[in-house]
mmCIF file of C-alpha atoms and ligand atoms in Angstrom:
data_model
loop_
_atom_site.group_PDB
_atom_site.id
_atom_site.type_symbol
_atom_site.label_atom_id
_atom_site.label_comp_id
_atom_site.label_asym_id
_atom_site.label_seq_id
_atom_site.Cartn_x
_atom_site.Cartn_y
_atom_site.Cartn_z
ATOM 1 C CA UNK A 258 -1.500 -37.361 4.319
ATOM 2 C CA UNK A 259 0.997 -38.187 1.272
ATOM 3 C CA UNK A 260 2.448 -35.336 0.247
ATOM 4 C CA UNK A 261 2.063 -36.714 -3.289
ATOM 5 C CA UNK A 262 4.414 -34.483 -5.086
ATOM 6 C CA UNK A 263 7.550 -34.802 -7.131
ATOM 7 C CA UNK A 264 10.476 -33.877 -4.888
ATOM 8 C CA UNK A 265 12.391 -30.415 -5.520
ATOM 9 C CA UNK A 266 15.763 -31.901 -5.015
ATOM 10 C CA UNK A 267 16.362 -35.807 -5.363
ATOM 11 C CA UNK A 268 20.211 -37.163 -3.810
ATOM 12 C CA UNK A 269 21.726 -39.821 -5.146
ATOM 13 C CA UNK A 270 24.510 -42.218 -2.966
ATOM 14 C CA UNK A 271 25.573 -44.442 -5.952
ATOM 15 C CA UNK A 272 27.185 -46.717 -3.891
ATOM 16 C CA UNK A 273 27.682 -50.435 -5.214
ATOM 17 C CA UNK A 274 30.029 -50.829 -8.273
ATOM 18 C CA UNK A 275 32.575 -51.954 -6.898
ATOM 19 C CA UNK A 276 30.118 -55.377 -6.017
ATOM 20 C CA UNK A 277 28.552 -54.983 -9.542
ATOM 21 C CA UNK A 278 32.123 -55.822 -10.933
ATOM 22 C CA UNK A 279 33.305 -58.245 -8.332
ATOM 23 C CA UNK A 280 30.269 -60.469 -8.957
ATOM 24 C CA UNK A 281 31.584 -60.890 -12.669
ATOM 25 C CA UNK A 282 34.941 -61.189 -11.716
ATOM 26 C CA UNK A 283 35.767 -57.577 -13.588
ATOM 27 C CA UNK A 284 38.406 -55.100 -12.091
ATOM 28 C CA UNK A 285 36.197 -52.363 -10.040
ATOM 29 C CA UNK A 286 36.986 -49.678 -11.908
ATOM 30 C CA UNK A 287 34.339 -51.104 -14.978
ATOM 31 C CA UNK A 288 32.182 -50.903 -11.858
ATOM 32 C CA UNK A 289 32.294 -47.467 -11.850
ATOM 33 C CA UNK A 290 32.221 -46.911 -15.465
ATOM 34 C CA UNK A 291 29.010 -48.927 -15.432
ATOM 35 C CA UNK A 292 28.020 -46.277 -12.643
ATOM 36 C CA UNK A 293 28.789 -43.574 -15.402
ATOM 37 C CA UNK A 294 26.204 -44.841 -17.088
ATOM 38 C CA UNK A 295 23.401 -45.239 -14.612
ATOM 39 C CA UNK A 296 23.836 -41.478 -13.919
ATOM 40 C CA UNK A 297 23.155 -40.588 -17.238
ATOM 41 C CA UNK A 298 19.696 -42.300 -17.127
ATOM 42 C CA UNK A 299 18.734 -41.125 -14.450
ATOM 43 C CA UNK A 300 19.543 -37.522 -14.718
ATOM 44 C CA UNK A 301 17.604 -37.837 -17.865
ATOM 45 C CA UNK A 302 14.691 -39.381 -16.048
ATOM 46 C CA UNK A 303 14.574 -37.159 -12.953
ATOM 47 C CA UNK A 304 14.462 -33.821 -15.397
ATOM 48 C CA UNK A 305 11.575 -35.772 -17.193
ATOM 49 C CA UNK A 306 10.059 -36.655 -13.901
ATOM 50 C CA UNK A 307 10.140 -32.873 -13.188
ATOM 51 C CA UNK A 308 13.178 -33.004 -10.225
ATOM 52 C CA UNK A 309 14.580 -29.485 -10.455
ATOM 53 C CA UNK A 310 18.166 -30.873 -8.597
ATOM 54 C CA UNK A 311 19.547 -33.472 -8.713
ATOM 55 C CA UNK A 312 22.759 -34.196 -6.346
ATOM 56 C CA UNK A 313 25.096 -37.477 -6.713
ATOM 57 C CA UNK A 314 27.589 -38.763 -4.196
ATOM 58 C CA UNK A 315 30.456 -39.491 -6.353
ATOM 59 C CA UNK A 316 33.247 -39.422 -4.207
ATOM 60 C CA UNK A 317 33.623 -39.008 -0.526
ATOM 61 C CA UNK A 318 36.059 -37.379 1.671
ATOM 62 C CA UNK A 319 37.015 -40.714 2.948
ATOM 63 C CA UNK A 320 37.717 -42.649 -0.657
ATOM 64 C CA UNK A 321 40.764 -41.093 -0.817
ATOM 65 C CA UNK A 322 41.941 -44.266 1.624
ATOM 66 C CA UNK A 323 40.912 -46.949 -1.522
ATOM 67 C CA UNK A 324 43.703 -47.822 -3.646
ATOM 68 C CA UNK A 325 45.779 -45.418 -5.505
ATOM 69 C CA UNK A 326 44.943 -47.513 -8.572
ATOM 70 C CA UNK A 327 41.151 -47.320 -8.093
ATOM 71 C CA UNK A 328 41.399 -43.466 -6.965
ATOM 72 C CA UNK A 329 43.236 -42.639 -10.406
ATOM 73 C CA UNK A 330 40.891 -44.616 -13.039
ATOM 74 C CA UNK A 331 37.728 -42.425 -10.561
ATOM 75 C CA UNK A 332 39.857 -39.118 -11.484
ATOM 76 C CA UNK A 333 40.213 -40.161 -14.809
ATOM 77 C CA UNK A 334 36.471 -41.064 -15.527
ATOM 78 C CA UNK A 335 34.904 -37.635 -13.379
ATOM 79 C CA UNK A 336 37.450 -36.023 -15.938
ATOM 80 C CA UNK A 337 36.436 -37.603 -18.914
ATOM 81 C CA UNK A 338 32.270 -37.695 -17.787
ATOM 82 C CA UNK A 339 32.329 -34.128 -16.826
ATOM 83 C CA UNK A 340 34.078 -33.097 -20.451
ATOM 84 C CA UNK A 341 31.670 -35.368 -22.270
ATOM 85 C CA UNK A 342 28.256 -34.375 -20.155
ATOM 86 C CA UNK A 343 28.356 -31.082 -20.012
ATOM 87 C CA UNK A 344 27.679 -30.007 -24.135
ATOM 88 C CA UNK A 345 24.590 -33.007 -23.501
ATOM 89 C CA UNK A 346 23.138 -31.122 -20.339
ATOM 90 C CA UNK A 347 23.540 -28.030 -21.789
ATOM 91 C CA UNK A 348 21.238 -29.156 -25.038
ATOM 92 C CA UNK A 349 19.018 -29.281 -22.263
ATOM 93 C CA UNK A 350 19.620 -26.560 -20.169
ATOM 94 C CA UNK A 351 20.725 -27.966 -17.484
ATOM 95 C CA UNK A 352 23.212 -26.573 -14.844
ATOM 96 C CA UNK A 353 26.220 -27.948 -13.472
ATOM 97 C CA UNK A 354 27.744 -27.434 -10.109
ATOM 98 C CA UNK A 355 29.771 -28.972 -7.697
ATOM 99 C CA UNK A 356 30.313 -29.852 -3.975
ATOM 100 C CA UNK A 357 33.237 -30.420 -2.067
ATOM 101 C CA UNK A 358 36.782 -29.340 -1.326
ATOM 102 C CA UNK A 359 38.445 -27.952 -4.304
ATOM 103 C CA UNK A 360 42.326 -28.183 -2.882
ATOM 104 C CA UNK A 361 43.030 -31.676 -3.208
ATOM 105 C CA UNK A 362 41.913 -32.690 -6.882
ATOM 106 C CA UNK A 363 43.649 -33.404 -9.735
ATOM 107 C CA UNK A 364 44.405 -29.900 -11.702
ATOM 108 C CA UNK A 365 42.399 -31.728 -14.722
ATOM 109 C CA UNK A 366 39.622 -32.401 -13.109
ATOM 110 C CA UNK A 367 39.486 -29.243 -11.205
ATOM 111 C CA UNK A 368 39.299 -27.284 -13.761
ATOM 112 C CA UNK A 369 36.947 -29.565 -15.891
ATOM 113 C CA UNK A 370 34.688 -29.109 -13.130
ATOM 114 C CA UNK A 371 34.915 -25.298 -13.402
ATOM 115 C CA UNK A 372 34.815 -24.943 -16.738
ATOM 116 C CA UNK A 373 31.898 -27.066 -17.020
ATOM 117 C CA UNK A 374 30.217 -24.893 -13.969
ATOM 118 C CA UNK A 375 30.907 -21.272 -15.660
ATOM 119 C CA UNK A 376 29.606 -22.848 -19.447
ATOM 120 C CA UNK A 377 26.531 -23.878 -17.549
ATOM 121 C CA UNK A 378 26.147 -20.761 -15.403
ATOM 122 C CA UNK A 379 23.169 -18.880 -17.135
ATOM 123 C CA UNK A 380 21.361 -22.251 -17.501
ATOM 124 C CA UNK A 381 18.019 -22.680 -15.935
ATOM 125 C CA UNK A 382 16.936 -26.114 -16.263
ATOM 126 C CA UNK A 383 17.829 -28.926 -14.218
ATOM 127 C CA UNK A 384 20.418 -28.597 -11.629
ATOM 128 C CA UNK A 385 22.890 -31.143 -11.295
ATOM 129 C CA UNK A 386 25.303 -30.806 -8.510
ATOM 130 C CA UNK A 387 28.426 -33.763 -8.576
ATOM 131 C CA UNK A 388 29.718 -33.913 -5.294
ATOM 132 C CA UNK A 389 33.238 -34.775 -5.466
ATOM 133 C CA UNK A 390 35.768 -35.046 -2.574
ATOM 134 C CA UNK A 391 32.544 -34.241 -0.663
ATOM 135 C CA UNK A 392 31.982 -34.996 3.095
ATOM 136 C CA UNK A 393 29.487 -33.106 5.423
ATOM 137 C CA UNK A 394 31.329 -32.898 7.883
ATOM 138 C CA UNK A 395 34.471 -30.859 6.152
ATOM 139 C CA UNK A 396 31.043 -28.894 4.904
ATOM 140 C CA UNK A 397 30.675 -27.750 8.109
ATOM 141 C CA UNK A 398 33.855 -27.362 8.983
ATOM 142 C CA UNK A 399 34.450 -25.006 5.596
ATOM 143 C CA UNK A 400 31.420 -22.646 6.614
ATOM 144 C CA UNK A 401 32.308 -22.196 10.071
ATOM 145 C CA UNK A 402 36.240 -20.941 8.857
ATOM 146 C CA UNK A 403 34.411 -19.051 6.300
ATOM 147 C CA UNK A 404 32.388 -17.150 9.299
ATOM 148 C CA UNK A 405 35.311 -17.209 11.572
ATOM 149 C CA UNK A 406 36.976 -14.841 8.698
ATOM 150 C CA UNK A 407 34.095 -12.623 8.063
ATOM 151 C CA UNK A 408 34.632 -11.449 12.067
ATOM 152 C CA UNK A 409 31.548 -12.524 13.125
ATOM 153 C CA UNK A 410 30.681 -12.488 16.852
ATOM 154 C CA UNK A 411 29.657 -15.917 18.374
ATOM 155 C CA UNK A 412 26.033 -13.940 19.110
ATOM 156 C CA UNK A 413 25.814 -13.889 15.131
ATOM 157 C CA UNK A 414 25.893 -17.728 14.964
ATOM 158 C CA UNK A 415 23.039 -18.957 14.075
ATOM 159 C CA UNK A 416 21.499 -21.830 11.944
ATOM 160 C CA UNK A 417 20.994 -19.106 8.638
ATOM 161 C CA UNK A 418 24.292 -17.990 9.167
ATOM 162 C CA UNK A 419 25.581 -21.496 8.479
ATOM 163 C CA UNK A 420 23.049 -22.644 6.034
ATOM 164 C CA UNK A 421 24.223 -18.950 4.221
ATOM 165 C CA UNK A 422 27.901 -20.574 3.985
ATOM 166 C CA UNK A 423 27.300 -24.504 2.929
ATOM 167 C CA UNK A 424 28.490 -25.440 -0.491
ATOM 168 C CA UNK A 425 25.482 -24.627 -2.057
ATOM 169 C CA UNK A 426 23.103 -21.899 -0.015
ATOM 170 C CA UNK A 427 20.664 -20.924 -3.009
ATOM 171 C CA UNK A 428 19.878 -25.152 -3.434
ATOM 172 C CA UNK A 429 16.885 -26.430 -1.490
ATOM 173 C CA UNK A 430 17.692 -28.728 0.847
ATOM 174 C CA UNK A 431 17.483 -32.178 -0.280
ATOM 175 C CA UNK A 432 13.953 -34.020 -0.350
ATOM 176 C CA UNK A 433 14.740 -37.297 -0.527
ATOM 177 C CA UNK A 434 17.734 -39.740 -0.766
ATOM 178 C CA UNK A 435 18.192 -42.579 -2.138
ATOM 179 C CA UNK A 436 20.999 -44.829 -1.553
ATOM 180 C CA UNK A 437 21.525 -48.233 -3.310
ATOM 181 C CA UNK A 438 23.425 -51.168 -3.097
ATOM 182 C CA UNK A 439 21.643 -52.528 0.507
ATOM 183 C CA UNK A 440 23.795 -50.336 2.827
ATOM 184 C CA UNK A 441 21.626 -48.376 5.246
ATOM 185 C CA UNK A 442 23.696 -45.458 6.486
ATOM 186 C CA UNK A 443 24.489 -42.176 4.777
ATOM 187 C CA UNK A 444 28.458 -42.170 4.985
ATOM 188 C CA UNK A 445 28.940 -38.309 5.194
ATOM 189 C CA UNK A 446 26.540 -37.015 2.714
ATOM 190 C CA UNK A 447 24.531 -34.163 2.955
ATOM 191 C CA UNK A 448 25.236 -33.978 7.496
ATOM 192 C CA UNK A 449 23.725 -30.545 7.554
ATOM 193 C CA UNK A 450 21.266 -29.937 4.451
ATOM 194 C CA UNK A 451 19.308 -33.322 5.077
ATOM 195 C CA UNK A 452 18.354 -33.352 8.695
ATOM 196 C CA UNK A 453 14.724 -33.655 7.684
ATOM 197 C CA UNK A 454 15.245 -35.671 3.943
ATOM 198 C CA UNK A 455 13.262 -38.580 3.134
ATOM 199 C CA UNK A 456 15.367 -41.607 3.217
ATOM 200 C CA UNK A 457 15.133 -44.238 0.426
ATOM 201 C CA UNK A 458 17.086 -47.656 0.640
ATOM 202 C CA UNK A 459 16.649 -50.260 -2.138
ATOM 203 C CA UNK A 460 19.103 -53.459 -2.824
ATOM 204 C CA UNK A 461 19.913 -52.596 -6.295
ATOM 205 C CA UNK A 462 23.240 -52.391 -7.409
ATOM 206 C CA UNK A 463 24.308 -48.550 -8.811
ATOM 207 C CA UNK A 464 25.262 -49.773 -12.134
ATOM 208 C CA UNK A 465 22.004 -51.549 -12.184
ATOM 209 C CA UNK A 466 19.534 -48.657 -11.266
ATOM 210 C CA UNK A 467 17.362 -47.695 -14.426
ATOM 211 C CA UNK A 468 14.509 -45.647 -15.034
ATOM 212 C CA UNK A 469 11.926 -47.765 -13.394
ATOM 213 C CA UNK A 470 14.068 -48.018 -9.691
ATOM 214 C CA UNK A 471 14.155 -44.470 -10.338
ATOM 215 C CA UNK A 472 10.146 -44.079 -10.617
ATOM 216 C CA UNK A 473 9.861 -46.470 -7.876
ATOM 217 C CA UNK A 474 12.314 -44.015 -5.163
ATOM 218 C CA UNK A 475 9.743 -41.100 -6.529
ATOM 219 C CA UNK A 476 6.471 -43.076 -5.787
ATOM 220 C CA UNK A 477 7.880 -44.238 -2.373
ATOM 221 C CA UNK A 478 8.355 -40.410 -1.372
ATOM 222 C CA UNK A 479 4.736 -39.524 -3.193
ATOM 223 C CA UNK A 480 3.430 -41.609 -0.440
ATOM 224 C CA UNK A 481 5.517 -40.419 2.151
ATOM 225 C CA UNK A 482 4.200 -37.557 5.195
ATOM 226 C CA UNK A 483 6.537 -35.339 5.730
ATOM 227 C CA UNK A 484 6.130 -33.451 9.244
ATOM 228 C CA UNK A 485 9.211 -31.344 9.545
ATOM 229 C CA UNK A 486 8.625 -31.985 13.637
ATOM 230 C CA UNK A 487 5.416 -30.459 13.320
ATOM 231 C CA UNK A 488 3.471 -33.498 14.511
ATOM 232 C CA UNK A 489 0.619 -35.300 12.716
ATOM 233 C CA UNK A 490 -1.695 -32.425 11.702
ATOM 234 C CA UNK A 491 0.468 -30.688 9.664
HETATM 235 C C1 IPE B 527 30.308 -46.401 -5.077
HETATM 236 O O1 IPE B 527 30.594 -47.735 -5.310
HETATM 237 C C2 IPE B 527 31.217 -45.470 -5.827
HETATM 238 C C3 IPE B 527 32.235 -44.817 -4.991
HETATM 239 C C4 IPE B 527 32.298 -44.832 -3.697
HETATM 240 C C5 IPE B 527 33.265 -44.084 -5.693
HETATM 241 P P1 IPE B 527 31.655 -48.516 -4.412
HETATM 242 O O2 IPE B 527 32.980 -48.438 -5.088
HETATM 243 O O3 IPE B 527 31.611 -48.052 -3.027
HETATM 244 O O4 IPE B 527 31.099 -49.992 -4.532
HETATM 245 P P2 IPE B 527 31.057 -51.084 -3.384
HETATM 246 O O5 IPE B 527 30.323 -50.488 -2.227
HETATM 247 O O6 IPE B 527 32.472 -51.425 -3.046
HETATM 248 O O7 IPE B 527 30.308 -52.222 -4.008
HETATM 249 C C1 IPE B 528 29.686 -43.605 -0.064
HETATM 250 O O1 IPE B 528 29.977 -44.895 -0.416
HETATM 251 C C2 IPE B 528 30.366 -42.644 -0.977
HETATM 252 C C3 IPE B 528 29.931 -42.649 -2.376
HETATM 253 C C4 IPE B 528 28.955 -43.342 -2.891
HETATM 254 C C5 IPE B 528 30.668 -41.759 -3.224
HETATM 255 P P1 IPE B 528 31.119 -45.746 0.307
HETATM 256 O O2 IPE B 528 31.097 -47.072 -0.346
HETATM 257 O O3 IPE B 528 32.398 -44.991 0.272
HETATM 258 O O4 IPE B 528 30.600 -45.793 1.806
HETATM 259 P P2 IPE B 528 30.846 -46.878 2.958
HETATM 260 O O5 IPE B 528 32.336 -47.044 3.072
HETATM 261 O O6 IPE B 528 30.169 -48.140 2.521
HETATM 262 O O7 IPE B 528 30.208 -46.286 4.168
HETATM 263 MG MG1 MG B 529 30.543 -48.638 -1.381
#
């Protein structure tokens, strides 16, 4: 049966910009300014659409090995975006968090990012979660030294216990994902939260995906049976 519902928590792998700008001969970084804009339609669209989070792959543990040139204008527009969006989502109540490590950031865009998570706090609209210098597998890696700290015997481990120290324990895990831009792999996102997410693939470039590509990722999961493992009768 389709589950026919609107997913909890929609992920986003904006991937593509960098293609978007080569194909008009423009440097990459108006790629990802382009991207900046995509993101703001389609937050808009998923809180219409009733997503309650919303979770974009904006920068990976492994982008640190692009160019410094291209890694500075990125650190420059998350500073800029996240100063800019965060009095709009607000308006709306939204809530702004973020994933990732928080050690190896620019100061300005560290605190940016945690200014515009305690303004946004007390908000209880949609939650949108920028993951930044994000990769699943330092998530994992994070929790387990947090649980190595806390003293807890190896008889303790167990999946809670690590779901309790991810990034972000209270979030669902993610429903669906889409990624764009034709690549079919999930480069490091969400390794532990998504083990049963719906995966959604479409050609379109990042800077390119609109309101209707979004409505056409939400129908594809309407129609989708989710099973969790437990088999066709569920
Ligand atoms: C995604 O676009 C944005 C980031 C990874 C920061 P890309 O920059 O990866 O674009 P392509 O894949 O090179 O086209
Ligand atoms: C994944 O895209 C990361 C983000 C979208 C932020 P990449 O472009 O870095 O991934 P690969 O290199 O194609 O796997
Ligand atoms: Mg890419």
């Amino acid at each position: 049966m389709p589950n026919g519902s609107v997913p909890r928590h929609v992920a986003i792998i904006m991937d593509g910009n960098g293609r978007w700008a080569e194909k008009r001969h423009l440097p990459r970084v108006l790629g990802h300014r382009k991207g900046v804009k995509a993101l703001e339609r389609v937050v808009e669209r998923a809180d219409a659409a009733g997503v309650e989070y919303l979770s974009a792959y904006a920068f990976s543990t492994e982008n640190w090995k692009r160019s410094s040139a291209e890694v500075a204008g990125l650190m420059t527009l998350f500073g800029r975006y996240i100063g800019k969006k965060t009095a709009a989502l607000k308006a709306r109540h939204g809530r702004i968090r973020f994933a990732g490590r928080r050690d190896r950031l620019p100061l300005s865009v560290l605190r940016a990012l945690e200014a515009a998570e305690e303004s946004t706090k007390d908000e209880t609209g949609l939650q949108f979660i920028l993951c930044v210098d994000y990769g699943g597998r330092q998530e994992v890696v994070d929790a387990v030294k947090k649980i190595i700290t806390s003293g807890v015997g190896a008889d303790a481990v167990t999946e809670e216990l690590l779901s309790a120290h991810m990034y972000l324990p209270d979030a669902p895990d993610p429903d669906l994902i889409i990624r764009t831009s034709g690549e079919e792999r999930l480069s490091n996102f969400w390794l532990w939260t998504g083990a049963y997410s719906e995966l959604y693939f479409t050609d379109t470039l990042w800077p390119d995906f609109d309101e209707a590509a979004l409505d056409a990722a939400l129908a594809s999961y309407a129609g989708r049976q989710r099973r969790m493992g437990g088999g066709t009768g569920a």
